[in-house]
Amino acid sequence: MGSIKRIGVLTGGGDCPGLNPVIRAVVRKALAEGVEVVGIRNGWKGLVTETTMPLTLESVAGILPKGGTILGTSRTNPYKKEQDLAAVKANFKALGLDALIAIGGEDTLGVATRLTAEGFPVVGVPKTIDNDLSETDVTFGFDTAVNIVTECIDRLHTTAESHNRIMVCEVMGRHAGWIAVHAGIAGGADVILIPERPIDIEEVCRAIQNRHKRGRTFSIIVVAEGAEFKPGQTVNVVKEKDAFGHVRLGGIGNLLGEMIEQKTGYETRVTVLGHIQRGGSPSAFDRVLGTRFGVRAVELALEGEFGMMVSLKGNEIVPVKIEQATRQLKLVDAELYDLAKLFFG
Ligand code: F6P
């Protein structure tokens, strides 16, 4: 325990409400234990270039309700270039880090797993608004995003009803439709489309037409950005890729809107919520979860539990192997989606 004197902390991947509560908790807990904290700027990039900032009580004062991350973030993958990886390893030592807390999603934690396997002392903290990391019930940021999207769906309802329109609302969710399903249920969406279930455009239009037969004159369709049409119904556009090989998504909402208008003849409008879901102040739930994760991550570092990640299971914060959490994505339960389907049309 006494061997840990200096720990680093970094945030990688897409930002997410709740990152600052984690950073604050890491700093507060570490300082209380007499451990110094170094902030690594802009994810793994900061370890490549040795760009850091000291983290003190003063630097984390007032950041709890702030969205984003005071450390900055990037989608840098140091395993892509040999010299970057060599720099990360050299700087880890040059900075005198006895441990590193890496806060991120599947990509950032994937790098953490590989570094741990090479003998570097890394502890993980799971982060993603998409909520698609395994081995934790939820990730912080998800609750905030669901609340924002629910409010947007409520707002879309009143304008849709006034104009007798179909409203397509595109939300985040690259591989998993957690935000779409939760906010869709909470907001009373008439159809919810997710990456886990290929879109059948005929079925979507039938649901809308059934509503109209029942006398409803508007419909709300929530679609996750990663959703795809059934083979043969249309093609998704090929887009540029980031350092982890992910394409930049967005566009399914517009495509869907055009097809619905064409097939049903009902006037359709499309809203792409995009980064609004990731910006702004974290919900109370995410502040508490982030705080609990941050404190526990420092404890794991002090206990020498490297290669482990904090996770929420039930109401407990427990350590799990990072490797296990990143091996497979957590997709939407079939049961939950079938429940949502009861309210379609
Ligand atoms: O991975 C989280 C996420 O929010 C995805 O839903 C989305 O596709 C991606 O990040 C977009 O991130 P950016 O535009 O910042 O690269």
Short mmCIF file of C-alpha atoms and ligand atoms in Angstrom, two decimals:
data_model
loop_
_atom_site.label_atom_id
_atom_site.label_comp_id
_atom_site.label_asym_id
_atom_site.label_seq_id
_atom_site.Cartn_x
_atom_site.Cartn_y
_atom_site.Cartn_z
CA MET A 1 0.00 0.00 0.00
CA GLY A 2 2.74 2.43 0.98
CA SER A 3 4.52 1.91 -2.34
CA ILE A 4 2.04 4.05 -4.32
CA LYS A 5 3.15 7.67 -4.09
CA ARG A 6 2.10 9.14 -7.42
CA ILE A 7 -0.76 8.22 -9.70
CA GLY A 8 -1.74 9.47 -13.12
CA VAL A 9 -5.28 9.87 -14.40
CA LEU A 10 -6.50 10.22 -17.98
CA THR A 11 -9.81 10.39 -19.85
CA GLY A 12 -10.01 8.85 -23.34
CA GLY A 13 -12.58 8.43 -26.10
CA GLY A 14 -15.76 10.47 -26.43
CA ASP A 15 -16.43 12.77 -23.49
CA CYS A 16 -19.38 12.08 -21.27
CA PRO A 17 -21.16 13.75 -18.35
CA GLY A 18 -19.69 12.37 -15.13
CA LEU A 19 -16.00 12.44 -16.09
CA ASN A 20 -15.28 15.46 -13.89
CA PRO A 21 -16.95 13.89 -10.83
CA VAL A 22 -14.62 10.87 -11.31
CA ILE A 23 -11.52 13.08 -11.65
CA ARG A 24 -12.54 15.06 -8.56
CA ALA A 25 -13.11 11.89 -6.55
CA VAL A 26 -9.77 10.40 -7.65
CA VAL A 27 -7.95 13.55 -6.56
CA ARG A 28 -9.82 13.93 -3.26
CA LYS A 29 -9.34 10.29 -2.27
CA ALA A 30 -5.69 10.14 -3.40
CA LEU A 31 -4.74 13.34 -1.57
CA ALA A 32 -6.53 12.09 1.55
CA GLU A 33 -4.26 9.02 1.37
CA GLY A 34 -1.15 11.15 0.89
CA VAL A 35 -0.80 10.24 -2.80
CA GLU A 36 0.06 12.81 -5.47
CA VAL A 37 -2.04 12.98 -8.69
CA VAL A 38 -0.86 13.91 -12.17
CA GLY A 39 -3.47 14.71 -14.83
CA ILE A 40 -2.57 13.35 -18.28
CA ARG A 41 -4.00 15.65 -20.96
CA ASN A 42 -6.11 14.43 -23.89
CA GLY A 43 -6.24 10.70 -23.28
CA TRP A 44 -3.39 8.43 -24.37
CA LYS A 45 -2.10 11.30 -26.53
CA GLY A 46 -0.90 13.04 -23.35
CA LEU A 47 1.24 10.05 -22.47
CA VAL A 48 2.67 9.97 -25.98
CA THR A 49 3.66 13.64 -25.80
CA GLU A 50 4.10 13.87 -22.01
CA THR A 51 1.51 16.61 -21.69
CA THR A 52 0.33 16.76 -18.11
CA MET A 53 -1.17 19.04 -15.49
CA PRO A 54 -0.90 18.86 -11.72
CA LEU A 55 -4.15 17.97 -9.98
CA THR A 56 -4.70 19.60 -6.63
CA LEU A 57 -7.63 20.36 -4.34
CA GLU A 58 -7.86 23.75 -6.04
CA SER A 59 -7.86 22.38 -9.59
CA VAL A 60 -10.84 20.09 -8.90
CA ALA A 61 -12.83 22.62 -6.87
CA GLY A 62 -16.19 23.33 -8.52
CA ILE A 63 -15.90 20.72 -11.28
CA LEU A 64 -18.52 18.28 -9.92
CA PRO A 65 -21.49 19.70 -11.89
CA LYS A 66 -19.45 20.44 -15.02
CA GLY A 67 -19.88 18.38 -18.19
CA GLY A 68 -16.93 17.25 -20.31
CA THR A 69 -13.50 16.61 -18.83
CA ILE A 70 -11.03 19.15 -17.45
CA LEU A 71 -8.25 16.85 -18.71
CA GLY A 72 -9.39 16.90 -22.33
CA THR A 73 -9.78 13.72 -24.35
CA SER A 74 -8.88 12.15 -27.68
CA ARG A 75 -9.30 8.93 -29.58
CA THR A 76 -5.56 8.23 -29.71
CA ASN A 77 -4.58 4.58 -29.99
CA PRO A 78 -0.88 4.27 -29.02
CA TYR A 79 -0.81 0.69 -30.32
CA LYS A 80 -1.24 2.02 -33.86
CA LYS A 81 2.31 3.36 -34.11
CA GLU A 82 5.39 1.72 -32.63
CA GLN A 83 6.98 5.04 -31.69
CA ASP A 84 3.82 6.19 -29.88
CA LEU A 85 3.77 3.03 -27.80
CA ALA A 86 7.46 3.40 -27.01
CA ALA A 87 6.79 7.01 -25.94
CA VAL A 88 3.89 5.95 -23.69
CA LYS A 89 6.10 3.39 -21.95
CA ALA A 90 9.02 5.81 -21.57
CA ASN A 91 6.81 8.64 -20.28
CA PHE A 92 5.05 6.35 -17.81
CA LYS A 93 8.45 5.87 -16.21
CA ALA A 94 9.70 9.44 -16.73
CA LEU A 95 6.61 10.79 -14.95
CA GLY A 96 7.30 8.48 -12.03
CA LEU A 97 3.81 6.98 -12.10
CA ASP A 98 3.26 4.17 -9.61
CA ALA A 99 -0.21 3.64 -11.07
CA LEU A 100 -2.46 5.00 -13.79
CA ILE A 101 -6.24 5.36 -13.68
CA ALA A 102 -7.62 5.20 -17.22
CA ILE A 103 -11.21 6.41 -17.59
CA GLY A 104 -12.74 5.36 -20.87
CA GLY A 105 -14.82 3.06 -23.00
CA GLU A 106 -13.95 -0.10 -24.92
CA ASP A 107 -11.05 1.51 -26.84
CA THR A 108 -9.34 3.33 -23.94
CA LEU A 109 -9.79 0.30 -21.70
CA GLY A 110 -8.57 -1.98 -24.49
CA VAL A 111 -5.27 -0.06 -24.44
CA ALA A 112 -5.28 -0.32 -20.61
CA THR A 113 -5.63 -4.10 -20.84
CA ARG A 114 -2.69 -4.39 -23.22
CA LEU A 115 -0.48 -2.13 -21.11
CA THR A 116 -1.33 -4.12 -17.97
CA ALA A 117 -0.39 -7.32 -19.81
CA GLU A 118 2.99 -5.70 -20.49
CA GLY A 119 3.47 -5.05 -16.76
CA PHE A 120 2.19 -1.47 -16.41
CA PRO A 121 0.04 -0.78 -13.31
CA VAL A 122 -3.28 0.40 -14.74
CA VAL A 123 -6.75 0.55 -13.14
CA GLY A 124 -9.82 1.16 -15.32
CA VAL A 125 -12.95 3.24 -14.87
CA PRO A 126 -15.74 2.46 -17.39
CA LYS A 127 -17.23 5.38 -19.29
CA THR A 128 -19.66 5.63 -22.17
CA ILE A 129 -23.02 7.26 -22.68
CA ASP A 130 -23.84 4.30 -24.95
CA ASN A 131 -23.89 1.99 -21.86
CA ASP A 132 -22.50 -0.88 -23.95
CA LEU A 133 -19.65 -2.00 -21.68
CA SER A 134 -20.02 -5.46 -20.19
CA GLU A 135 -19.44 -6.33 -16.56
CA THR A 136 -21.09 -3.19 -15.18
CA ASP A 137 -24.83 -2.62 -14.81
CA VAL A 138 -24.48 0.92 -16.14
CA THR A 139 -21.82 3.47 -17.02
CA PHE A 140 -22.05 7.10 -15.91
CA GLY A 141 -23.21 9.49 -18.62
CA PHE A 142 -25.94 7.11 -19.72
CA ASP A 143 -28.48 8.40 -17.21
CA THR A 144 -27.80 12.02 -18.18
CA ALA A 145 -28.11 11.18 -21.89
CA VAL A 146 -31.39 9.31 -21.35
CA ASN A 147 -32.80 12.29 -19.42
CA ILE A 148 -31.82 14.72 -22.16
CA VAL A 149 -33.25 12.54 -24.93
CA THR A 150 -36.47 11.97 -22.98
CA GLU A 151 -36.94 15.70 -22.61
CA CYS A 152 -36.31 16.15 -26.34
CA ILE A 153 -38.89 13.47 -27.20
CA ASP A 154 -41.42 15.25 -24.96
CA ARG A 155 -40.72 18.47 -26.86
CA LEU A 156 -41.01 16.73 -30.22
CA HIS A 157 -44.42 15.39 -29.19
CA THR A 158 -46.04 18.80 -28.83
CA THR A 159 -44.78 20.14 -32.15
CA ALA A 160 -45.51 16.82 -33.95
CA GLU A 161 -49.07 16.87 -32.67
CA SER A 162 -49.64 20.51 -33.62
CA HIS A 163 -48.49 19.89 -37.19
CA ASN A 164 -49.72 16.31 -37.67
CA ARG A 165 -46.22 15.22 -38.54
CA ILE A 166 -43.99 12.20 -38.23
CA MET A 167 -40.89 13.08 -36.20
CA VAL A 168 -37.77 10.97 -36.54
CA CYS A 169 -35.34 11.49 -33.67
CA GLU A 170 -31.80 10.13 -34.18
CA VAL A 171 -29.90 9.41 -30.97
CA MET A 172 -26.44 8.07 -30.11
CA GLY A 173 -25.73 4.38 -29.87
CA ARG A 174 -23.04 2.99 -32.11
CA HIS A 175 -23.38 -0.73 -31.50
CA ALA A 176 -26.11 -0.84 -28.87
CA GLY A 177 -29.48 0.88 -28.65
CA TRP A 178 -29.62 1.45 -24.88
CA ILE A 179 -30.24 5.21 -25.12
CA ALA A 180 -32.89 4.72 -27.81
CA VAL A 181 -34.74 2.03 -25.86
CA HIS A 182 -34.64 3.74 -22.45
CA ALA A 183 -35.47 7.23 -23.70
CA GLY A 184 -37.94 5.79 -26.20
CA ILE A 185 -39.85 3.98 -23.45
CA ALA A 186 -39.63 6.99 -21.12
CA GLY A 187 -40.74 9.40 -23.85
CA GLY A 188 -43.50 7.18 -25.23
CA ALA A 189 -41.99 6.73 -28.71
CA ASP A 190 -44.21 5.00 -31.26
CA VAL A 191 -41.34 3.04 -32.85
CA ILE A 192 -37.79 2.49 -31.53
CA LEU A 193 -35.06 1.28 -33.90
CA ILE A 194 -31.73 -0.06 -32.64
CA PRO A 195 -28.53 -1.58 -34.05
CA GLU A 196 -29.41 -4.97 -32.57
CA ARG A 197 -32.52 -5.34 -34.78
CA PRO A 198 -32.31 -4.57 -38.52
CA ILE A 199 -34.90 -2.00 -39.59
CA ASP A 200 -37.84 -3.32 -41.59
CA ILE A 201 -39.12 -0.16 -43.27
CA GLU A 202 -42.42 -1.83 -44.18
CA GLU A 203 -43.04 -2.69 -40.52
CA VAL A 204 -42.19 0.89 -39.44
CA CYS A 205 -44.65 2.34 -41.96
CA ARG A 206 -47.32 -0.17 -40.94
CA ALA A 207 -46.99 0.93 -37.29
CA ILE A 208 -47.43 4.57 -38.32
CA GLN A 209 -50.42 3.77 -40.52
CA ASN A 210 -52.03 1.75 -37.72
CA ARG A 211 -51.81 4.79 -35.46
CA HIS A 212 -53.47 6.92 -38.08
CA LYS A 213 -56.26 4.34 -38.42
CA ARG A 214 -56.81 4.71 -34.67
CA GLY A 215 -57.22 8.44 -35.13
CA ARG A 216 -53.71 9.57 -34.09
CA THR A 217 -52.30 12.11 -36.51
CA PHE A 218 -48.64 12.15 -35.54
CA SER A 219 -45.89 9.67 -34.61
CA ILE A 220 -42.47 9.76 -32.94
CA ILE A 221 -39.79 7.40 -34.25
CA VAL A 222 -36.57 7.08 -32.23
CA VAL A 223 -33.61 5.61 -34.11
CA ALA A 224 -30.13 4.84 -32.79
CA GLU A 225 -27.38 6.17 -35.07
CA GLY A 226 -25.92 2.66 -35.51
CA ALA A 227 -29.19 1.08 -36.68
CA GLU A 228 -29.18 -0.44 -40.16
CA PHE A 229 -31.82 -1.43 -42.65
CA LYS A 230 -32.56 -5.05 -43.39
CA PRO A 231 -30.40 -6.34 -46.25
CA GLY A 232 -31.81 -5.20 -49.55
CA GLN A 233 -33.93 -2.33 -48.16
CA THR A 234 -31.23 0.32 -48.63
CA VAL A 235 -27.48 0.85 -48.14
CA ASN A 236 -25.67 2.74 -45.40
CA VAL A 237 -23.10 5.28 -46.60
CA VAL A 238 -19.38 4.46 -46.21
CA LYS A 239 -17.68 6.98 -43.88
CA GLU A 240 -14.18 7.87 -42.66
CA LYS A 241 -12.66 5.93 -39.76
CA ASP A 242 -10.92 6.96 -36.51
CA ALA A 243 -7.74 5.50 -34.94
CA PHE A 244 -9.70 2.58 -33.49
CA GLY A 245 -11.31 1.83 -36.87
CA HIS A 246 -14.79 3.21 -36.07
CA VAL A 247 -16.74 4.99 -38.79
CA ARG A 248 -18.26 8.37 -38.02
CA LEU A 249 -21.97 7.67 -37.77
CA GLY A 250 -24.99 9.84 -38.41
CA GLY A 251 -27.34 9.87 -41.34
CA ILE A 252 -29.72 7.02 -40.65
CA GLY A 253 -32.35 9.45 -39.32
CA ASN A 254 -32.46 11.47 -42.53
CA LEU A 255 -32.56 8.38 -44.69
CA LEU A 256 -35.36 6.93 -42.61
CA GLY A 257 -37.31 10.20 -42.67
CA GLU A 258 -37.17 10.34 -46.47
CA MET A 259 -38.31 6.74 -46.80
CA ILE A 260 -41.19 7.17 -44.34
CA GLU A 261 -42.46 10.29 -46.11
CA GLN A 262 -42.19 8.61 -49.48
CA LYS A 263 -43.94 5.42 -48.43
CA THR A 264 -46.68 6.83 -46.18
CA GLY A 265 -47.20 10.25 -47.72
CA TYR A 266 -47.15 11.81 -44.22
CA GLU A 267 -45.06 14.93 -43.73
CA THR A 268 -41.90 13.93 -41.86
CA ARG A 269 -39.22 15.91 -40.03
CA VAL A 270 -35.90 14.69 -38.69
CA THR A 271 -34.00 15.78 -35.56
CA VAL A 272 -30.46 14.54 -35.01
CA LEU A 273 -29.63 15.09 -31.33
CA GLY A 274 -25.91 14.33 -31.73
CA HIS A 275 -23.51 15.75 -29.18
CA ILE A 276 -26.25 17.51 -27.21
CA GLN A 277 -26.59 14.10 -25.53
CA ARG A 278 -22.97 14.18 -24.41
CA GLY A 279 -22.68 17.81 -23.35
CA GLY A 280 -23.75 19.61 -20.22
CA SER A 281 -24.07 18.89 -16.55
CA PRO A 282 -24.25 15.27 -15.29
CA SER A 283 -27.44 14.07 -13.58
CA ALA A 284 -27.39 13.50 -9.82
CA PHE A 285 -27.19 9.73 -10.48
CA ASP A 286 -24.13 10.14 -12.71
CA ARG A 287 -22.43 12.46 -10.20
CA VAL A 288 -22.88 9.89 -7.45
CA LEU A 289 -21.79 6.96 -9.65
CA GLY A 290 -18.75 8.88 -10.91
CA THR A 291 -17.79 9.80 -7.36
CA ARG A 292 -18.10 6.20 -6.15
CA PHE A 293 -16.10 4.93 -9.16
CA GLY A 294 -13.32 7.48 -8.61
CA VAL A 295 -12.87 6.68 -4.92
CA ARG A 296 -12.91 2.92 -5.52
CA ALA A 297 -10.43 3.22 -8.41
CA VAL A 298 -7.89 4.86 -6.08
CA GLU A 299 -8.48 2.12 -3.51
CA LEU A 300 -7.80 -0.52 -6.18
CA ALA A 301 -4.58 1.26 -7.15
CA LEU A 302 -3.47 1.38 -3.51
CA GLU A 303 -4.31 -2.32 -3.13
CA GLY A 304 -2.23 -3.10 -6.23
CA GLU A 305 -5.28 -4.49 -8.08
CA PHE A 306 -3.98 -3.67 -11.55
CA GLY A 307 -5.75 -4.79 -14.71
CA MET A 308 -8.99 -4.35 -12.78
CA MET A 309 -11.85 -1.97 -13.44
CA VAL A 310 -14.47 -0.59 -11.07
CA SER A 311 -18.00 -1.63 -11.90
CA LEU A 312 -21.53 -1.26 -10.58
CA LYS A 313 -23.28 -4.52 -9.77
CA GLY A 314 -26.59 -4.06 -8.05
CA ASN A 315 -25.80 -1.35 -5.54
CA GLU A 316 -22.18 -2.38 -5.00
CA ILE A 317 -19.02 -1.02 -6.61
CA VAL A 318 -16.91 -4.10 -7.30
CA PRO A 319 -13.66 -4.80 -9.16
CA VAL A 320 -13.78 -6.83 -12.39
CA LYS A 321 -11.06 -7.67 -14.91
CA ILE A 322 -10.83 -4.91 -17.54
CA GLU A 323 -10.22 -7.60 -20.11
CA GLN A 324 -13.55 -9.22 -19.32
CA ALA A 325 -15.43 -5.93 -19.64
CA THR A 326 -14.02 -5.16 -23.07
CA ARG A 327 -14.20 -8.65 -24.56
CA GLN A 328 -17.81 -8.38 -25.60
CA LEU A 329 -20.20 -5.45 -25.92
CA LYS A 330 -23.32 -5.36 -23.77
CA LEU A 331 -26.24 -5.28 -26.18
CA VAL A 332 -29.87 -4.40 -25.43
CA ASP A 333 -31.73 -7.29 -23.76
CA ALA A 334 -34.18 -8.94 -26.13
CA GLU A 335 -36.71 -8.91 -23.29
CA LEU A 336 -36.48 -5.14 -22.80
CA TYR A 337 -36.85 -4.47 -26.52
CA ASP A 338 -39.87 -6.76 -26.74
CA LEU A 339 -41.42 -4.86 -23.85
CA ALA A 340 -40.82 -1.58 -25.72
CA LYS A 341 -42.44 -3.12 -28.82
CA LEU A 342 -45.73 -3.53 -26.95
CA PHE A 343 -46.11 0.24 -27.24
CA PHE A 344 -45.26 0.55 -30.96
CA GLY A 345 -47.91 1.75 -33.39
O1 F6P B 1 -19.01 6.01 -28.30
C1 F6P B 1 -19.85 6.98 -27.81
C2 F6P B 1 -20.40 7.85 -28.90
O2 F6P B 1 -21.18 8.75 -28.25
C3 F6P B 1 -21.16 7.09 -30.00
O3 F6P B 1 -22.51 6.89 -29.74
C4 F6P B 1 -20.94 8.00 -31.19
O4 F6P B 1 -21.01 7.29 -32.39
C5 F6P B 1 -19.58 8.54 -30.98
O5 F6P B 1 -19.37 8.55 -29.58
C6 F6P B 1 -19.40 9.89 -31.61
O6 F6P B 1 -18.26 10.48 -31.14
P1 F6P B 1 -17.41 11.64 -31.82
O7 F6P B 1 -18.30 12.38 -32.75
O8 F6P B 1 -16.98 12.47 -30.67
O9 F6P B 1 -16.26 10.99 -32.48
#
